mmCIF file of C-alpha atoms in Angstrom:
data_model
loop_
_atom_site.group_PDB
_atom_site.id
_atom_site.type_symbol
_atom_site.label_atom_id
_atom_site.label_comp_id
_atom_site.label_asym_id
_atom_site.label_seq_id
_atom_site.Cartn_x
_atom_site.Cartn_y
_atom_site.Cartn_z
ATOM 1 C CA MET A 1 0.000 0.000 0.000
ATOM 2 C CA SER A 2 2.849 2.392 0.799
ATOM 3 C CA ARG A 3 4.309 1.905 -2.680
ATOM 4 C CA VAL A 4 0.945 2.741 -4.248
ATOM 5 C CA LYS A 5 0.774 5.940 -2.193
ATOM 6 C CA GLY A 6 4.333 6.783 -3.184
ATOM 7 C CA ILE A 7 3.569 6.374 -6.885
ATOM 8 C CA ALA A 8 0.337 8.375 -6.548
ATOM 9 C CA SER A 9 2.187 11.172 -4.760
ATOM 10 C CA LEU A 10 4.875 11.165 -7.462
ATOM 11 C CA ILE A 11 2.290 11.463 -10.238
ATOM 12 C CA LEU A 12 0.481 14.303 -8.454
ATOM 13 C CA ALA A 13 3.734 16.176 -7.864
ATOM 14 C CA PHE A 14 4.800 15.728 -11.491
ATOM 15 C CA VAL A 15 1.491 17.029 -12.863
ATOM 16 C CA ALA A 16 1.608 19.987 -10.461
ATOM 17 C CA PHE A 17 5.202 20.652 -11.541
ATOM 18 C CA VAL A 18 4.219 20.817 -15.215
ATOM 19 C CA VAL A 19 1.183 23.021 -14.523
ATOM 20 C CA ILE A 20 3.079 25.511 -12.372
ATOM 21 C CA LEU A 21 5.909 25.676 -14.918
ATOM 22 C CA CYS A 22 3.330 26.647 -17.545
ATOM 23 C CA CYS A 23 2.111 29.426 -15.245
ATOM 24 C CA LEU A 24 5.630 30.608 -14.501
ATOM 25 C CA PHE A 25 7.040 30.626 -18.028
ATOM 26 C CA ALA A 26 3.921 31.715 -19.911
ATOM 27 C CA GLY A 27 4.492 34.794 -22.031
ATOM 28 C CA THR A 28 8.226 34.305 -22.532
ATOM 29 C CA THR A 29 7.686 34.281 -26.318
ATOM 30 C CA PRO A 30 4.765 35.555 -28.424
ATOM 31 C CA ARG A 31 3.328 32.049 -28.764
ATOM 32 C CA ALA A 32 4.148 30.665 -25.322
ATOM 33 C CA LEU A 33 0.795 30.283 -23.534
ATOM 34 C CA ASP A 34 -0.145 33.946 -23.774
ATOM 35 C CA SER A 35 -3.685 33.186 -22.619
ATOM 36 C CA VAL A 36 -2.221 32.052 -19.280
ATOM 37 C CA ASN A 37 -1.766 35.597 -17.994
ATOM 38 C CA LEU A 38 -2.237 37.192 -14.608
ATOM 39 C CA LEU A 39 -4.249 40.000 -16.164
ATOM 40 C CA ARG A 40 -4.637 41.746 -19.504
ATOM 41 C CA LEU A 41 -4.598 45.521 -19.857
ATOM 42 C CA TYR A 42 -6.573 46.976 -22.764
ATOM 43 C CA THR A 43 -5.668 50.440 -24.040
ATOM 44 C CA PRO A 44 -7.425 52.790 -26.470
ATOM 45 C CA GLU A 45 -6.359 52.864 -30.088
ATOM 46 C CA GLY A 46 -3.884 55.627 -30.872
ATOM 47 C CA ASN A 47 -3.846 57.941 -33.863
ATOM 48 C CA SER A 48 -0.120 57.830 -34.584
ATOM 49 C CA ILE A 49 2.578 55.270 -35.279
ATOM 50 C CA SER A 50 4.113 55.803 -31.845
ATOM 51 C CA SER A 51 0.918 54.859 -30.032
ATOM 52 C CA PRO A 52 0.997 51.877 -27.677
ATOM 53 C CA HIS A 53 -0.404 48.504 -28.583
ATOM 54 C CA ASP A 54 -4.039 47.567 -28.147
ATOM 55 C CA PHE A 55 -3.411 45.315 -25.159
ATOM 56 C CA TYR A 56 -0.744 44.097 -22.764
ATOM 57 C CA SER A 57 -0.763 40.596 -21.287
ATOM 58 C CA ILE A 58 0.928 40.685 -17.894
ATOM 59 C CA HIS A 59 2.543 37.458 -16.701
ATOM 60 C CA VAL A 60 4.539 36.445 -13.643
ATOM 61 C CA MET A 61 7.977 37.164 -15.122
ATOM 62 C CA SER A 62 7.265 39.117 -18.314
ATOM 63 C CA TYR A 63 4.643 40.889 -20.385
ATOM 64 C CA CYS A 64 3.537 40.629 -24.006
ATOM 65 C CA GLN A 65 1.998 43.280 -26.224
ATOM 66 C CA GLY A 66 -0.109 43.071 -29.330
ATOM 67 C CA THR A 67 -3.017 44.301 -31.381
ATOM 68 C CA ILE A 68 -6.673 43.386 -31.765
ATOM 69 C CA ASN A 69 -7.425 42.476 -35.367
ATOM 70 C CA PRO A 70 -10.853 42.948 -36.966
ATOM 71 C CA MET A 71 -13.309 40.277 -35.939
ATOM 72 C CA PRO A 72 -13.763 37.454 -38.455
ATOM 73 C CA ALA A 73 -17.193 37.005 -39.975
ATOM 74 C CA GLY A 74 -19.591 35.269 -37.629
ATOM 75 C CA THR A 75 -17.457 35.937 -34.534
ATOM 76 C CA THR A 76 -19.080 37.608 -31.543
ATOM 77 C CA ASP A 77 -16.081 37.643 -29.198
ATOM 78 C CA PRO A 78 -14.390 41.074 -29.541
ATOM 79 C CA PHE A 79 -11.150 39.616 -28.153
ATOM 80 C CA GLY A 80 -11.106 36.495 -30.289
ATOM 81 C CA SER A 81 -8.534 37.843 -32.757
ATOM 82 C CA LEU A 82 -5.700 38.968 -30.504
ATOM 83 C CA GLU A 83 -2.274 39.016 -32.120
ATOM 84 C CA ILE A 84 0.820 38.991 -29.916
ATOM 85 C CA GLN A 85 3.631 40.983 -31.501
ATOM 86 C CA SER A 86 6.423 40.898 -28.929
ATOM 87 C CA CYS A 87 7.265 39.992 -25.338
ATOM 88 C CA SER A 88 9.655 41.453 -22.802
ATOM 89 C CA ASN A 89 12.674 39.649 -21.417
ATOM 90 C CA ARG A 90 11.953 37.164 -18.651
ATOM 91 C CA THR A 91 13.160 38.093 -15.163
ATOM 92 C CA VAL A 92 12.294 36.837 -11.689
ATOM 93 C CA LEU A 93 12.016 40.354 -10.238
ATOM 94 C CA PHE A 94 9.564 41.480 -12.915
ATOM 95 C CA SER A 95 6.846 44.043 -12.328
ATOM 96 C CA PHE A 96 4.875 45.753 -15.070
ATOM 97 C CA ASP A 97 5.229 49.527 -15.320
ATOM 98 C CA PRO A 98 3.319 51.351 -18.101
ATOM 99 C CA THR A 99 5.679 54.331 -17.957
ATOM 100 C CA VAL A 100 8.540 52.006 -18.896
ATOM 101 C CA ALA A 101 6.633 49.923 -21.448
ATOM 102 C CA TRP A 102 5.287 52.952 -23.318
ATOM 103 C CA PRO A 103 6.867 56.125 -24.706
ATOM 104 C CA ARG A 104 6.979 58.919 -22.148
ATOM 105 C CA ASN A 105 4.953 61.318 -24.297
ATOM 106 C CA LEU A 106 2.023 58.881 -24.199
ATOM 107 C CA THR A 107 1.941 58.189 -20.470
ATOM 108 C CA HIS A 108 2.508 61.831 -19.550
ATOM 109 C CA GLY A 109 0.685 63.604 -22.368
ATOM 110 C CA ALA A 110 -2.892 64.248 -23.376
ATOM 111 C CA GLN A 111 -2.823 62.327 -26.662
ATOM 112 C CA LEU A 112 -3.797 59.025 -25.061
ATOM 113 C CA GLN A 113 -5.741 60.567 -22.200
ATOM 114 C CA TRP A 114 -3.851 58.135 -19.995
ATOM 115 C CA PRO A 115 -4.938 58.211 -16.337
ATOM 116 C CA ARG A 116 -1.582 58.605 -14.602
ATOM 117 C CA VAL A 117 -3.060 57.184 -11.410
ATOM 118 C CA ILE A 118 -3.062 53.755 -13.099
ATOM 119 C CA SER A 119 0.725 53.920 -13.241
ATOM 120 C CA ASP A 120 0.636 54.559 -9.504
ATOM 121 C CA ASP A 121 -1.573 51.477 -9.081
ATOM 122 C CA PHE A 122 1.056 49.270 -10.701
ATOM 123 C CA ARG A 123 3.837 50.863 -8.659
ATOM 124 C CA ALA A 124 1.894 50.268 -5.443
ATOM 125 C CA PHE A 125 1.874 46.522 -6.133
ATOM 126 C CA GLN A 126 5.430 46.410 -7.479
ATOM 127 C CA MET A 127 7.013 44.703 -4.459
ATOM 128 C CA THR A 128 4.041 42.355 -4.117
ATOM 129 C CA SER A 129 4.420 41.257 -7.725
ATOM 130 C CA ARG A 130 8.138 40.613 -7.301
ATOM 131 C CA ALA A 131 7.617 38.702 -4.062
ATOM 132 C CA MET A 132 5.026 36.538 -5.803
ATOM 133 C CA ALA A 133 7.491 35.629 -8.574
ATOM 134 C CA VAL A 134 10.211 34.750 -6.060
ATOM 135 C CA ILE A 135 7.857 32.547 -4.029
ATOM 136 C CA TYR A 136 6.696 30.803 -7.204
ATOM 137 C CA SER A 137 10.338 30.141 -8.128
ATOM 138 C CA VAL A 138 11.102 28.681 -4.697
ATOM 139 C CA GLY A 139 8.003 26.505 -4.955
ATOM 140 C CA VAL A 140 9.008 25.186 -8.379
ATOM 141 C CA GLY A 141 12.492 24.377 -7.081
ATOM 142 C CA ALA A 142 11.000 22.553 -4.107
ATOM 143 C CA VAL A 143 8.728 20.492 -6.372
ATOM 144 C CA GLY A 144 11.761 19.572 -8.462
ATOM 145 C CA ALA A 145 13.514 18.377 -5.303
ATOM 146 C CA VAL A 146 10.387 16.400 -4.404
ATOM 147 C CA LEU A 147 10.490 14.558 -7.720
ATOM 148 C CA VAL A 148 14.154 13.625 -7.232
ATOM 149 C CA VAL A 149 13.547 12.371 -3.681
ATOM 150 C CA LYS A 150 10.479 10.372 -4.690
ATOM 151 C CA ILE A 151 12.258 8.695 -7.603
ATOM 152 C CA LEU A 152 15.127 7.732 -5.283
ATOM 153 C CA ALA A 153 12.703 6.454 -2.649
ATOM 154 C CA LEU A 154 10.907 4.252 -5.168
ATOM 155 C CA SER A 155 14.153 3.031 -6.730
ATOM 156 C CA VAL A 156 15.891 2.287 -3.416
ATOM 157 C CA PRO A 157 13.121 1.586 -0.864
ATOM 158 C CA ARG A 158 15.577 1.049 2.002
ATOM 159 C CA LEU A 159 16.844 4.642 1.910
ATOM 160 C CA PRO A 160 15.338 6.667 4.809
ATOM 161 C CA LEU A 161 13.996 9.517 2.680
ATOM 162 C CA GLY A 162 10.544 9.898 4.217
ATOM 163 C CA VAL A 163 11.418 13.025 6.202
ATOM 164 C CA PHE A 164 12.980 14.719 3.166
ATOM 165 C CA ASP A 165 9.993 13.758 1.038
ATOM 166 C CA VAL A 166 7.472 15.244 3.448
ATOM 167 C CA GLY A 167 9.643 18.294 4.106
ATOM 168 C CA PHE A 168 9.992 19.242 0.451
ATOM 169 C CA MET A 169 6.318 18.483 -0.173
ATOM 170 C CA LEU A 170 5.287 20.809 2.656
ATOM 171 C CA LEU A 171 7.647 23.540 1.444
ATOM 172 C CA SER A 172 6.460 23.340 -2.158
ATOM 173 C CA THR A 173 2.780 23.225 -1.191
ATOM 174 C CA LEU A 174 3.204 26.190 1.140
ATOM 175 C CA CYS A 175 5.086 28.277 -1.438
ATOM 176 C CA ILE A 176 2.722 27.552 -4.314
ATOM 177 C CA GLY A 177 -0.293 28.107 -2.066
ATOM 178 C CA ILE A 178 0.987 31.472 -0.797
ATOM 179 C CA ALA A 179 1.935 32.552 -4.327
ATOM 180 C CA SER A 180 -1.535 31.568 -5.556
ATOM 181 C CA VAL A 181 -3.168 33.679 -2.851
ATOM 182 C CA ILE A 182 -0.969 36.653 -3.761
ATOM 183 C CA ALA A 183 -1.708 36.188 -7.476
ATOM 184 C CA ASN A 184 -5.443 36.000 -6.812
ATOM 185 C CA VAL A 185 -5.492 39.150 -4.684
ATOM 186 C CA LEU A 186 -3.121 40.993 -7.014
ATOM 187 C CA ALA A 187 -5.155 40.227 -10.133
ATOM 188 C CA PHE A 188 -8.520 41.162 -8.641
ATOM 189 C CA GLU A 189 -7.273 44.298 -6.882
ATOM 190 C CA LEU A 190 -5.415 45.629 -9.918
ATOM 191 C CA VAL A 191 -8.334 44.944 -12.242
ATOM 192 C CA GLN A 192 -10.728 46.767 -9.924
ATOM 193 C CA LEU A 193 -8.397 49.753 -9.562
ATOM 194 C CA ILE A 194 -7.635 49.981 -13.281
ATOM 195 C CA ASN A 195 -11.292 49.757 -14.268
ATOM 196 C CA ALA A 196 -12.234 52.376 -11.681
ATOM 197 C CA HIS A 197 -9.453 54.816 -12.548
ATOM 198 C CA GLY A 198 -9.675 54.175 -16.290
ATOM 199 C CA ASP A 199 -13.399 54.771 -16.493
ATOM 200 C CA GLY A 200 -14.045 57.351 -19.194
ATOM 201 C CA SER A 201 -10.623 57.014 -20.838
ATOM 202 C CA ASN A 202 -11.166 53.649 -22.535
ATOM 203 C CA VAL A 203 -8.537 51.928 -20.391
ATOM 204 C CA TYR A 204 -9.631 48.739 -18.663
ATOM 205 C CA ALA A 205 -8.377 45.318 -17.593
ATOM 206 C CA GLN A 206 -9.477 41.698 -17.189
ATOM 207 C CA TYR A 207 -7.982 39.144 -14.830
ATOM 208 C CA GLY A 208 -6.643 35.886 -16.218
ATOM 209 C CA GLY A 209 -9.086 33.181 -15.235
ATOM 210 C CA LYS A 210 -7.030 30.442 -16.881
ATOM 211 C CA PHE A 211 -3.903 31.377 -14.923
ATOM 212 C CA LEU A 212 -5.741 31.470 -11.608
ATOM 213 C CA GLY A 213 -7.424 28.152 -12.326
ATOM 214 C CA MET A 214 -4.102 26.501 -13.156
ATOM 215 C CA THR A 215 -2.239 27.837 -10.133
ATOM 216 C CA TRP A 216 -4.993 26.750 -7.736
ATOM 217 C CA ALA A 217 -5.191 23.353 -9.432
ATOM 218 C CA SER A 218 -1.455 22.962 -8.871
ATOM 219 C CA THR A 219 -1.902 23.893 -5.214
ATOM 220 C CA ALA A 220 -4.665 21.306 -4.802
ATOM 221 C CA LEU A 221 -2.538 18.598 -6.433
ATOM 222 C CA MET A 222 0.408 19.359 -4.158
ATOM 223 C CA PHE A 223 -1.831 19.368 -1.089
ATOM 224 C CA LEU A 224 -3.196 15.941 -1.978
ATOM 225 C CA GLY A 225 0.283 14.649 -2.737
ATOM 226 C CA THR A 226 1.523 15.967 0.611
ATOM 227 C CA TRP A 227 -1.230 14.069 2.393
ATOM 228 C CA PHE A 228 -0.180 10.854 0.635
ATOM 229 C CA SER A 229 3.474 11.436 1.522
ATOM 230 C CA PHE A 230 2.688 12.274 5.142
ATOM 231 C CA SER A 231 0.500 9.219 5.650
ATOM 232 C CA ASN A 232 3.111 7.082 3.927
ATOM 233 C CA ALA A 233 6.052 8.344 5.995
ATOM 234 C CA PHE A 234 4.445 8.485 9.430
ATOM 235 C CA SER A 235 1.976 5.622 9.254
ATOM 236 C CA ARG A 236 2.313 3.435 12.336
ATOM 237 C CA GLY A 237 0.843 0.382 10.748
ATOM 238 C CA GLU A 238 3.339 -2.263 9.702
ATOM 239 C CA GLU A 239 3.087 -3.705 6.253
ATOM 240 C CA PRO A 240 3.123 -7.478 5.810
ATOM 241 C CA ALA A 241 6.530 -8.833 4.972
ATOM 242 C CA PRO A 242 7.138 -10.131 1.463
ATOM 243 C CA ALA A 243 6.584 -13.831 0.866
ATOM 244 C CA SER A 244 10.317 -14.475 0.448
ATOM 245 C CA GLU A 245 11.076 -12.915 3.844
ATOM 246 C CA GLU A 246 8.281 -14.862 5.539
ATOM 247 C CA HIS A 247 9.661 -18.098 4.136
ATOM 248 C CA ALA A 248 13.152 -17.224 5.334
ATOM 249 C CA LEU A 249 11.959 -16.385 8.839
ATOM 250 C CA ALA A 250 9.685 -19.411 9.205
ATOM 251 C CA PRO A 251 11.291 -22.198 11.330
ATOM 252 C CA PRO A 252 11.833 -25.606 9.715
ATOM 253 C CA LYS A 253 9.108 -28.175 10.217
ATOM 254 C CA ASP A 254 11.503 -30.533 12.043
ATOM 255 C CA GLU A 255 12.229 -27.864 14.648
ATOM 256 C CA GLU A 256 8.520 -27.220 15.128
ATOM 257 C CA GLU A 257 7.866 -30.921 15.789
ATOM 258 C CA VAL A 258 10.682 -31.102 18.365
#
C-alpha cells in the first residue's frame, strides 16, 4: 500500500510541476501560452505610429503586447482575434510599469488621455508582484527536489527519505499556495483599480481566469500529494513482509515438531 501511495504522490507532484511551470514561463515568447496571464490591460487605439499597442498581457515574469485584429465574420467575441507581436525579457524580479513599457509622451501627455493614477496602481503593487514571482520560483524548485527524492525512494526503498519527502512536499505546497493567494489578490485588486481609474478614458483590464485556475489546481494537487506522503512516511501500521522474507523467517518443520 505504501508503494501505491508513493507512486500516486509522485504522479500528483509531477502534474503539479508541469502546470506551475506553464504558469511561470507563460508569455516568454509571443506564442508561449499567452492566454495564461495574470491579467490583460486593454488600451485605447492611438492615432499615430508611436501609439501603444491595443493590449498588454501581464505574466509572472514578463509581459507581451499586441493588437486586436478585426473580428472574423460570424465571430461575436471582440477579443477572439488577438495578435501577440512581442514579449519582454523574462526576469524573476519582474513588475509591469506602463511608464517604462510605453513612450513617455504617451503616459505623460494628453494624446492618449492616460490616467496617470493607473501607473501609480502598478507601482503600489510592485514589491508584491516581485515577491510573488520569487515565491513561485522557490516553490518550483522545491517540487523539483520532491520529484528527485520520490524517484530515489521508489528506486531504493531502504533509503530513509521519508522526512525529506514530506519536508519538500510541505515547502512546495506552502510556497505555491501562498503565491496563488498573492496572485489571486493581485489580479482582482489591480483589475478593480484599473477599471475604476480608467473609467471614461477607454482603459480597462481583465484578470486571467485560466492562470488562476491553473495555479490553484497545482496547489490542490500538491496538497493531496503531501497528504499521501505524510500518511506514507508516518503511518504506524506495519506492512506485511514479502513472501520471500516470511519463508526465510519461518522455522523448519523438524524444529517445530521437536
